[in-house]
Amino acid sequence: MISTGAYTVLTTERPTLPPVADGPVELGMQFKASSSGTITKFRYYKVAGETGTHTGRLWSANGRLLKTAVFSAETDTGWQTVTLDTPYPISADTVYIIAVNALSHYAATTQGLATVITNGPLSSIAGNNGRYNYTTGGFPASTYDNTNYFRDIEFVPGQDDPAPPTAPANLSASNITANSATLSWSAATDNIGVTAYEIYRNGTLIDTTQGTTIAVSHLNTAGLYSFYVKARDAFGNRSAASNLADFTTLNTSGITHGSQLTTAIVGPRGISISTFITVPGGTFSGTALSGWGSAARTVGAGGETIDGYWFPAGTVVLQGANISSRITVTSGWLVLRGCKGAVLVNHPAGNGGGAAALFCQLSEFDTGGLKDRRQPAASIVYRCYFPHSGLENVYANNITVTESWITPDPDTVGTEHIDGIQTWGGQRYLNFSRNHLEFNPPHTAPYGLSGLIGMYSDGAQDGFDGYDHVMVNDNYFILNAYGIALHAPLAVPVTNMTVTGNRWVWSDAAEDADYTNAVYHNPSQSIPDYNKNSGNGNHWKNNQWADGPHASEFLWPDNATSATEF
């Protein structure tokens, strides 16, 4: 019987399959509430033949165990309920997973969670639901046919409490390694009480804790990260964000500047791949396509770090493949390692997947953006070789392009401009560092060449037309007679952008030191304030000519050459 004023996700639903003989296995369901409140009970549907002790477990969506309870005084069949010793508060519009183990038999309805089930403030999550794990007590991360395993909770909506907690203060990062760091902050206060702190990485909620310190892992080597924390009370009220903790993880690659790159250490040659299996391209939907065969494998439970980058369980890794047509990644995670081909990372916003190219030779790497209602969780290009093309359309957030050799051909018709790395604007968390960039010939007008790194503002994405948290560091620009090396943002809001350590190879075609194609400057457009004391987090430092008549002199944001630092 359901308590007065309480709700469950499942009501009249019943299993359509006979009792399934299988186990032991953890079985679960994803759900969320439209309002904050408390979970008071765990439930599961028991079928004939199932015996033994059962434990309910409440998990966060990213695998943090939040609450457990052991069932007692069970009946032979039907719904079983355990009341929690302390009601557990949950937040509005936050996904959780309820799981209960089965020892030998369980209830099931195939595709029972393919569409949303709603009851009052509660609802299931459509698709990628019906969770399981054959490790007893393990986080149920796997799914099969959106199966309803009849695991549920009882939920009581919270009372009205309009007062949010104060914002956590003094957030800082310490113990920074290539793949992890420790965050600490001062406690927030609340009129009723703070129940949890939410941890946000690059604008995305990744974890929840009740303490004021947390170790964050699964970071990428030499990665740009921005964290903030919010406090949450028992009624789901969230505080304002804490201060930002921005840092870069340690670089363990051995490359500190793009000038150190050679073609022998990028692309498949960099990992000694010279023999390729031809595979089809087409649309990627989260599992290896027919014909990928032995060139593909799937990352197992717990995820995996590959070449310094962490990828979640279920990621498909395609290695040593010559891709016959462009792969369009629309769901899940795909890693191309030591491959040849082209890829479009085109996940719908909120899908959660992404793609990486590691040690690949590519003719194309594009990403959709919010302007197209697309937004992959992350896109990574590392140690890749672009002998005749660039990254023409990288329009999403969370894009990393590092230690790559990028040499695009011009448009010989002269009707388009060609870029090495082209961004749209309205983007956050971009890392373009330690790359080698130059245009292939012909280098003269009217052939189409534009920016080796072109950071344009072609229109707003999600209401934002500027740039935030961007690194353009330690790149090696080889100038030619036509085309621009760095087109940094102009006339749009720019915050937390660092342009440091870059080097420009002199071109004899430059008319003089202050009228070159090194840094684009349009006098009619405003230049962002790169003064480190401006409070906007921007920083321009140590950007110099590598050779030529002004070797070791400094380039400023307005394209002036100076013997003094900016």
Coordinates of N, CA and C in Angstrom, one line a residue, residues 386-556:
F386 N 46.8 16.1 -40.3 CA 45.9 16.6 -41.3 C 46.7 17.1 -42.5
P387 N 47.1 16.2 -43.4 CA 48.1 16.6 -44.5 C 47.5 17.6 -45.5
H388 N 46.2 17.6 -45.7 CA 45.6 18.4 -46.7 C 44.3 19.1 -46.3
S389 N 44.0 19.1 -45.0 CA 42.8 19.7 -44.6 C 42.9 20.3 -43.1
G390 N 41.9 20.9 -42.7 CA 41.8 21.4 -41.3 C 40.5 21.0 -40.6
L391 N 40.4 21.5 -39.4 CA 39.1 21.2 -38.7 C 38.2 22.4 -39.0
E392 N 37.5 22.3 -40.1 CA 36.8 23.5 -40.6 C 35.6 23.9 -39.8
N393 N 34.9 23.0 -39.1 CA 33.7 23.4 -38.3 C 33.7 22.7 -37.0
V394 N 34.4 23.4 -36.0 CA 34.3 22.8 -34.6 C 33.5 23.8 -33.8
Y395 N 32.2 23.5 -33.7 CA 31.3 24.5 -33.2 C 30.7 24.2 -31.8
A396 N 31.1 23.1 -31.2 CA 30.6 22.7 -29.9 C 31.4 23.3 -28.8
N397 N 31.0 23.0 -27.5 CA 31.9 23.2 -26.3 C 32.7 22.0 -26.1
N398 N 33.7 22.2 -25.1 CA 34.5 21.1 -24.7 C 35.2 20.4 -25.9
I399 N 36.0 21.2 -26.6 CA 36.8 20.7 -27.7 C 38.3 20.8 -27.4
T400 N 39.0 19.7 -27.6 CA 40.5 19.7 -27.4 C 41.1 19.3 -28.7
V401 N 42.1 20.2 -29.1 CA 42.9 19.9 -30.3 C 44.3 20.2 -29.9
T402 N 45.1 19.1 -29.7 CA 46.4 19.3 -29.2 C 47.4 18.4 -29.9
E403 N 48.7 18.9 -30.0 CA 49.8 18.2 -30.5 C 49.5 17.5 -31.9
S404 N 48.8 18.3 -32.7 CA 48.4 17.8 -34.1 C 49.1 18.6 -35.1
W405 N 49.3 18.0 -36.3 CA 50.0 18.6 -37.5 C 48.9 19.0 -38.5
I406 N 48.6 20.2 -38.7 CA 47.4 20.7 -39.4 C 47.9 21.6 -40.6
T407 N 47.8 21.0 -41.8 CA 48.2 21.8 -43.0 C 47.2 21.7 -44.1
P408 N 46.2 22.6 -44.1 CA 45.1 22.6 -45.0 C 45.5 23.1 -46.4
D409 N 44.9 22.5 -47.5 CA 45.1 23.0 -48.8 C 44.2 24.2 -49.0
P410 N 44.6 25.1 -49.9 CA 43.7 26.3 -50.2 C 42.5 25.8 -51.1
D411 N 41.5 26.7 -51.2 CA 40.5 26.5 -52.2 C 41.0 27.1 -53.5
T412 N 41.3 26.3 -54.4 CA 41.9 26.8 -55.7 C 40.9 27.5 -56.6
V413 N 39.6 27.4 -56.3 CA 38.6 28.1 -57.1 C 38.6 29.6 -56.6
G414 N 38.9 29.7 -55.3 CA 38.9 31.1 -54.8 C 37.6 31.6 -54.3
T415 N 36.6 30.7 -54.1 CA 35.3 31.2 -53.7 C 35.0 31.0 -52.2
E416 N 35.9 30.2 -51.5 CA 35.7 30.0 -50.1 C 37.0 30.3 -49.3
H417 N 36.9 30.6 -48.0 CA 38.1 30.6 -47.2 C 38.3 29.3 -46.6
I418 N 39.5 29.0 -46.3 CA 39.9 27.7 -45.7 C 40.6 28.0 -44.4
D419 N 40.2 27.2 -43.3 CA 40.8 27.4 -42.0 C 41.5 26.1 -41.5
G420 N 42.5 26.3 -40.6 CA 43.1 25.2 -39.9 C 42.1 24.7 -38.8
I421 N 41.8 25.5 -37.9 CA 40.8 25.3 -36.9 C 39.8 26.4 -37.0
Q422 N 38.5 26.1 -37.2 CA 37.5 27.1 -37.4 C 36.4 27.0 -36.3
T423 N 36.2 28.0 -35.5 CA 35.2 28.0 -34.5 C 34.1 29.0 -34.9
W424 N 32.9 28.9 -34.3 CA 31.8 29.7 -34.7 C 31.6 30.9 -33.7
G425 N 31.9 30.7 -32.4 CA 31.6 31.6 -31.4 C 30.5 31.1 -30.5
G426 N 30.3 31.7 -29.4 CA 29.3 31.2 -28.4 C 29.8 29.9 -27.8
Q427 N 31.1 29.8 -27.6 CA 31.7 28.5 -27.2 C 32.4 28.6 -25.9
R428 N 32.5 27.5 -25.2 CA 33.2 27.4 -23.9 C 34.1 26.2 -23.9
Y429 N 35.2 26.3 -23.1 CA 36.1 25.2 -22.8 C 36.7 24.6 -24.1
L430 N 37.6 25.5 -24.7 CA 38.3 25.1 -25.9 C 39.8 25.1 -25.6
N431 N 40.5 24.0 -26.0 CA 41.9 23.9 -25.8 C 42.6 23.6 -27.1
F432 N 43.3 24.6 -27.6 CA 44.1 24.5 -28.9 C 45.5 24.8 -28.5
S433 N 46.3 23.7 -28.2 CA 47.6 23.9 -27.7 C 48.6 22.9 -28.4
R434 N 49.8 23.4 -28.5 CA 51.0 22.6 -29.0 C 50.8 22.0 -30.3
N435 N 50.1 22.7 -31.2 CA 49.9 22.3 -32.6 C 50.9 22.9 -33.6
H436 N 51.1 22.2 -34.7 CA 51.9 22.7 -35.8 C 50.9 23.1 -36.9
L437 N 50.9 24.4 -37.3 CA 49.9 24.8 -38.3 C 50.5 25.6 -39.4
E438 N 50.2 25.3 -40.6 CA 50.6 26.1 -41.8 C 49.7 25.7 -43.0
F439 N 49.7 26.6 -44.0 CA 48.9 26.4 -45.2 C 49.8 25.8 -46.2
N440 N 49.2 24.8 -46.9 CA 49.9 24.2 -48.1 C 49.8 25.3 -49.2
P441 N 50.7 25.2 -50.2 CA 50.6 26.2 -51.3 C 49.5 25.8 -52.3
P442 N 49.1 26.7 -53.2 CA 49.6 28.0 -53.4 C 49.2 29.0 -52.3
H443 N 50.1 30.0 -52.0 CA 49.9 30.9 -50.9 C 49.4 32.3 -51.3
T444 N 49.1 32.5 -52.5 CA 48.8 33.8 -52.9 C 47.3 34.0 -53.4
A445 N 46.8 35.2 -53.3 CA 45.4 35.4 -53.7 C 45.4 35.2 -55.2
P446 N 44.2 34.8 -55.8 CA 42.9 34.7 -55.1 C 42.5 33.4 -54.5
Y447 N 43.5 32.5 -54.2 CA 43.2 31.3 -53.6 C 42.7 31.4 -52.2
G448 N 41.8 30.6 -51.8 CA 41.1 30.7 -50.5 C 41.9 30.2 -49.3
L449 N 42.4 31.1 -48.6 CA 43.1 30.8 -47.3 C 42.5 31.8 -46.3
S450 N 42.4 31.4 -45.0 CA 41.9 32.3 -44.0 C 42.7 32.2 -42.7
G451 N 42.2 31.6 -41.7 CA 42.9 31.6 -40.4 C 43.4 30.2 -40.1
L452 N 44.6 30.1 -39.6 CA 45.1 28.8 -39.1 C 44.4 28.4 -37.9
I453 N 44.2 29.4 -37.0 CA 43.2 29.3 -35.9 C 42.3 30.4 -36.1
G454 N 41.1 30.2 -36.5 CA 40.1 31.2 -36.8 C 38.9 31.2 -35.8
M455 N 39.0 32.1 -34.8 CA 37.9 32.1 -33.8 C 37.0 33.3 -34.1
Y456 N 36.0 32.9 -34.9 CA 35.0 33.9 -35.4 C 33.8 34.1 -34.5
S457 N 33.0 35.0 -34.9 CA 31.7 35.2 -34.2 C 30.6 35.3 -35.3
D458 N 30.2 34.1 -35.7 CA 29.2 34.1 -36.8 C 27.8 34.1 -36.3
G459 N 27.6 34.2 -35.0 CA 26.2 34.2 -34.5 C 26.2 33.6 -33.1
A460 N 25.1 33.9 -32.4 CA 25.0 33.3 -31.0 C 24.7 31.8 -31.0
Q461 N 25.2 31.1 -30.0 CA 24.8 29.8 -29.7 C 24.2 29.7 -28.3
D462 N 23.0 29.3 -28.2 CA 22.4 29.2 -26.9 C 22.4 30.6 -26.2
G463 N 22.2 31.7 -27.0 CA 22.2 33.0 -26.4 C 23.5 33.6 -26.1
F464 N 24.6 33.0 -26.5 CA 26.0 33.5 -26.1 C 26.8 33.6 -27.4
D465 N 27.4 34.7 -27.7 CA 28.1 34.8 -29.0 C 29.6 35.0 -28.7
G466 N 30.1 34.9 -27.5 CA 31.5 35.1 -27.1 C 32.3 33.8 -26.9
Y467 N 33.3 33.9 -26.1 CA 34.2 32.8 -25.8 C 34.5 32.8 -24.3
D468 N 34.5 31.7 -23.7 CA 34.8 31.6 -22.3 C 35.7 30.3 -22.0
H469 N 36.7 30.4 -21.2 CA 37.6 29.3 -20.9 C 38.2 28.7 -22.2
V470 N 39.2 29.5 -22.7 CA 39.8 29.0 -23.9 C 41.4 29.1 -23.7
M471 N 42.1 28.1 -24.2 CA 43.5 28.1 -24.2 C 44.0 28.0 -25.7
V472 N 44.8 29.0 -26.1 CA 45.6 29.0 -27.3 C 47.0 29.1 -27.0
N473 N 47.7 28.0 -26.6 CA 49.0 28.0 -26.0 C 50.0 27.2 -26.8
D474 N 51.2 27.7 -26.9 CA 52.4 27.0 -27.4 C 52.2 26.4 -28.7
N475 N 51.5 27.1 -29.6 CA 51.3 26.6 -31.0 C 52.5 27.1 -31.8
Y476 N 52.7 26.5 -33.0 CA 53.8 26.9 -33.9 C 53.1 27.2 -35.2
F477 N 53.1 28.5 -35.5 CA 52.5 29.1 -36.7 C 53.5 29.3 -37.8
I478 N 53.4 28.7 -39.0 CA 54.3 29.0 -40.1 C 53.5 29.9 -41.1
L479 N 54.0 31.1 -41.2 CA 53.4 32.1 -42.0 C 53.7 31.9 -43.5
N480 N 52.8 32.3 -44.3 CA 53.0 32.4 -45.7 C 52.5 33.7 -46.2
A481 N 52.5 33.9 -47.5 CA 52.2 35.3 -48.0 C 50.7 35.7 -47.9
Y482 N 49.9 34.7 -47.7 CA 48.4 35.0 -47.7 C 47.8 34.1 -46.7
G483 N 46.8 34.6 -46.0 CA 46.2 33.9 -44.9 C 46.7 34.4 -43.6
I484 N 45.9 34.1 -42.5 CA 46.1 34.7 -41.2 C 46.5 33.5 -40.3
A485 N 47.5 33.7 -39.4 CA 47.9 32.7 -38.5 C 46.9 32.6 -37.3
L486 N 46.6 33.7 -36.6 CA 45.7 33.6 -35.5 C 44.6 34.7 -35.7
H487 N 43.4 34.3 -35.8 CA 42.3 35.2 -35.8 C 41.6 35.0 -34.4
A488 N 42.1 35.8 -33.4 CA 41.6 35.7 -32.1 C 40.2 36.4 -32.1
P489 N 39.4 36.1 -31.1 CA 38.0 36.8 -31.0 C 38.1 38.3 -31.0
L490 N 37.2 38.9 -31.8 CA 37.1 40.4 -31.8 C 35.6 40.7 -31.7
A491 N 35.4 41.8 -30.9 CA 34.1 42.5 -30.8 C 33.0 41.6 -30.2
V492 N 33.4 40.6 -29.4 CA 32.4 39.8 -28.7 C 33.0 39.6 -27.2
P493 N 32.1 39.2 -26.3 CA 32.6 39.0 -24.9 C 33.6 37.9 -24.9
V494 N 34.7 38.1 -24.2 CA 35.8 37.1 -24.0 C 36.2 37.0 -22.6
T495 N 36.1 35.9 -21.9 CA 36.6 35.7 -20.6 C 37.4 34.4 -20.4
N496 N 38.3 34.5 -19.5 CA 39.1 33.3 -19.1 C 39.8 32.7 -20.3
M497 N 40.4 33.6 -21.1 CA 41.1 33.1 -22.3 C 42.6 33.4 -22.2
T498 N 43.4 32.4 -22.4 CA 44.9 32.5 -22.3 C 45.5 32.3 -23.7
V499 N 46.3 33.2 -24.1 CA 47.1 33.1 -25.4 C 48.5 33.3 -25.0
T500 N 49.2 32.2 -24.8 CA 50.6 32.2 -24.3 C 51.5 31.3 -25.0
G501 N 52.8 31.6 -25.1 CA 53.8 30.7 -25.6 C 53.8 30.4 -27.0
N502 N 53.0 31.1 -27.8 CA 52.9 30.8 -29.3 C 54.1 31.4 -30.0
R503 N 54.5 30.7 -31.1 CA 55.6 31.2 -31.9 C 55.2 31.3 -33.4
W504 N 55.7 32.3 -34.1 CA 55.4 32.6 -35.5 C 56.7 32.5 -36.3
V505 N 56.7 31.7 -37.3 CA 57.8 31.7 -38.3 C 57.7 32.9 -39.3
W506 N 58.7 33.7 -39.4 CA 58.6 34.9 -40.2 C 58.4 34.5 -41.7
S507 N 57.7 35.4 -42.4 CA 57.5 35.3 -43.8 C 58.1 36.6 -44.5
D508 N 58.9 36.4 -45.5 CA 59.5 37.5 -46.2 C 58.4 38.3 -46.9
A509 N 57.2 37.8 -47.1 CA 56.1 38.5 -47.7 C 55.5 39.5 -46.8
A510 N 55.8 39.5 -45.5 CA 55.2 40.5 -44.6 C 55.7 41.9 -44.9
E511 N 54.8 42.8 -45.0 CA 55.2 44.2 -45.4 C 56.1 44.9 -44.4
D512 N 55.7 44.7 -43.1 CA 56.6 45.2 -42.0 C 56.2 44.5 -40.8
A513 N 56.9 44.7 -39.7 CA 56.6 44.0 -38.5 C 55.2 44.2 -37.9
D514 N 54.6 45.3 -38.2 CA 53.3 45.6 -37.7 C 52.1 45.4 -38.7
Y515 N 52.5 45.0 -39.9 CA 51.5 44.8 -40.9 C 51.7 43.4 -41.5
T516 N 51.4 42.4 -40.7 CA 51.7 41.0 -41.1 C 50.4 40.3 -41.0
N517 N 50.4 39.0 -41.4 CA 49.2 38.1 -41.2 C 49.4 37.3 -39.9
A518 N 50.2 37.7 -39.0 CA 50.4 37.0 -37.8 C 49.2 36.9 -36.9
V519 N 48.7 38.1 -36.6 CA 47.5 38.2 -35.7 C 46.5 39.1 -36.4
Y520 N 45.3 38.7 -36.6 CA 44.3 39.5 -37.3 C 43.8 40.6 -36.4
H521 N 43.9 41.9 -37.0 CA 43.3 43.0 -36.3 C 42.6 43.9 -37.2
N522 N 41.3 44.1 -36.9 CA 40.5 45.0 -37.7 C 40.2 46.2 -36.8
P523 N 40.8 47.4 -37.2 CA 40.7 48.6 -36.3 C 39.3 49.0 -36.0
S524 N 38.3 48.5 -36.8 CA 36.9 48.9 -36.5 C 36.3 48.0 -35.4
Q525 N 37.0 46.9 -35.0 CA 36.4 46.0 -34.0 C 37.3 46.0 -32.7
S526 N 36.6 45.9 -31.6 CA 37.3 46.0 -30.3 C 38.1 44.7 -30.1
I527 N 39.2 44.8 -29.4 CA 40.0 43.7 -29.0 C 39.7 43.4 -27.5
P528 N 39.6 42.2 -27.1 CA 39.3 41.8 -25.7 C 40.4 42.4 -24.9
D529 N 40.1 42.7 -23.6 CA 41.1 43.2 -22.7 C 41.9 42.0 -22.1
Y530 N 43.1 41.9 -22.5 CA 44.0 40.8 -22.1 C 44.9 41.2 -20.9
N531 N 44.6 42.3 -20.3 CA 45.4 42.7 -19.1 C 45.0 41.8 -18.0
K532 N 46.0 41.1 -17.4 CA 45.8 40.1 -16.4 C 45.2 40.7 -15.1
N533 N 45.2 42.0 -15.0 CA 44.6 42.7 -13.8 C 43.2 43.2 -14.1
S534 N 42.6 42.8 -15.3 CA 41.3 43.3 -15.6 C 40.2 42.6 -14.9
G535 N 40.5 41.5 -14.3 CA 39.4 40.7 -13.6 C 38.6 39.8 -14.5
N536 N 38.9 39.8 -15.8 CA 38.1 38.9 -16.7 C 38.8 37.6 -17.0
G537 N 39.9 37.3 -16.4 CA 40.6 36.1 -16.5 C 41.4 35.9 -17.8
N538 N 41.4 36.9 -18.6 CA 42.2 36.9 -19.9 C 43.7 37.1 -19.7
H539 N 44.5 36.5 -20.5 CA 45.9 36.6 -20.3 C 46.6 36.4 -21.7
W540 N 47.5 37.4 -22.1 CA 48.2 37.3 -23.3 C 49.7 37.5 -22.9
K541 N 50.5 36.5 -23.2 CA 51.9 36.6 -22.7 C 52.8 35.7 -23.5
N542 N 54.1 36.2 -23.7 CA 55.1 35.3 -24.3 C 54.8 34.8 -25.7
N543 N 54.2 35.7 -26.5 CA 53.9 35.3 -27.9 C 54.9 36.0 -28.8
Q544 N 55.8 35.3 -29.5 CA 57.0 35.8 -30.1 C 57.2 35.3 -31.5
W545 N 58.0 36.1 -32.3 CA 58.6 35.7 -33.5 C 59.6 34.6 -33.2
A546 N 59.6 33.5 -34.0 CA 60.6 32.5 -33.8 C 61.9 32.8 -34.5
D547 N 61.8 33.5 -35.6 CA 63.0 33.8 -36.4 C 62.8 35.1 -37.2
G548 N 63.6 35.3 -38.2 CA 63.4 36.5 -39.1 C 64.1 37.7 -38.5
P549 N 63.8 38.9 -39.0 CA 64.4 40.1 -38.6 C 64.0 40.5 -37.2
H550 N 62.9 40.0 -36.7 CA 62.4 40.4 -35.4 C 62.4 39.2 -34.4
A551 N 63.3 38.3 -34.6 CA 63.3 37.0 -33.8 C 63.3 37.4 -32.3
S552 N 62.5 36.7 -31.6 CA 62.4 36.8 -30.1 C 61.6 38.1 -29.7
E553 N 61.2 39.0 -30.6 CA 60.4 40.1 -30.2 C 59.0 39.6 -30.1
F554 N 58.2 40.4 -29.4 CA 56.8 40.0 -29.0 C 55.8 40.5 -29.9
L555 N 54.8 39.7 -30.1 CA 53.5 40.1 -30.8 C 52.5 40.4 -29.8
W556 N 51.8 41.5 -30.1 CA 50.7 42.0 -29.2 C 49.3 41.7 -29.8

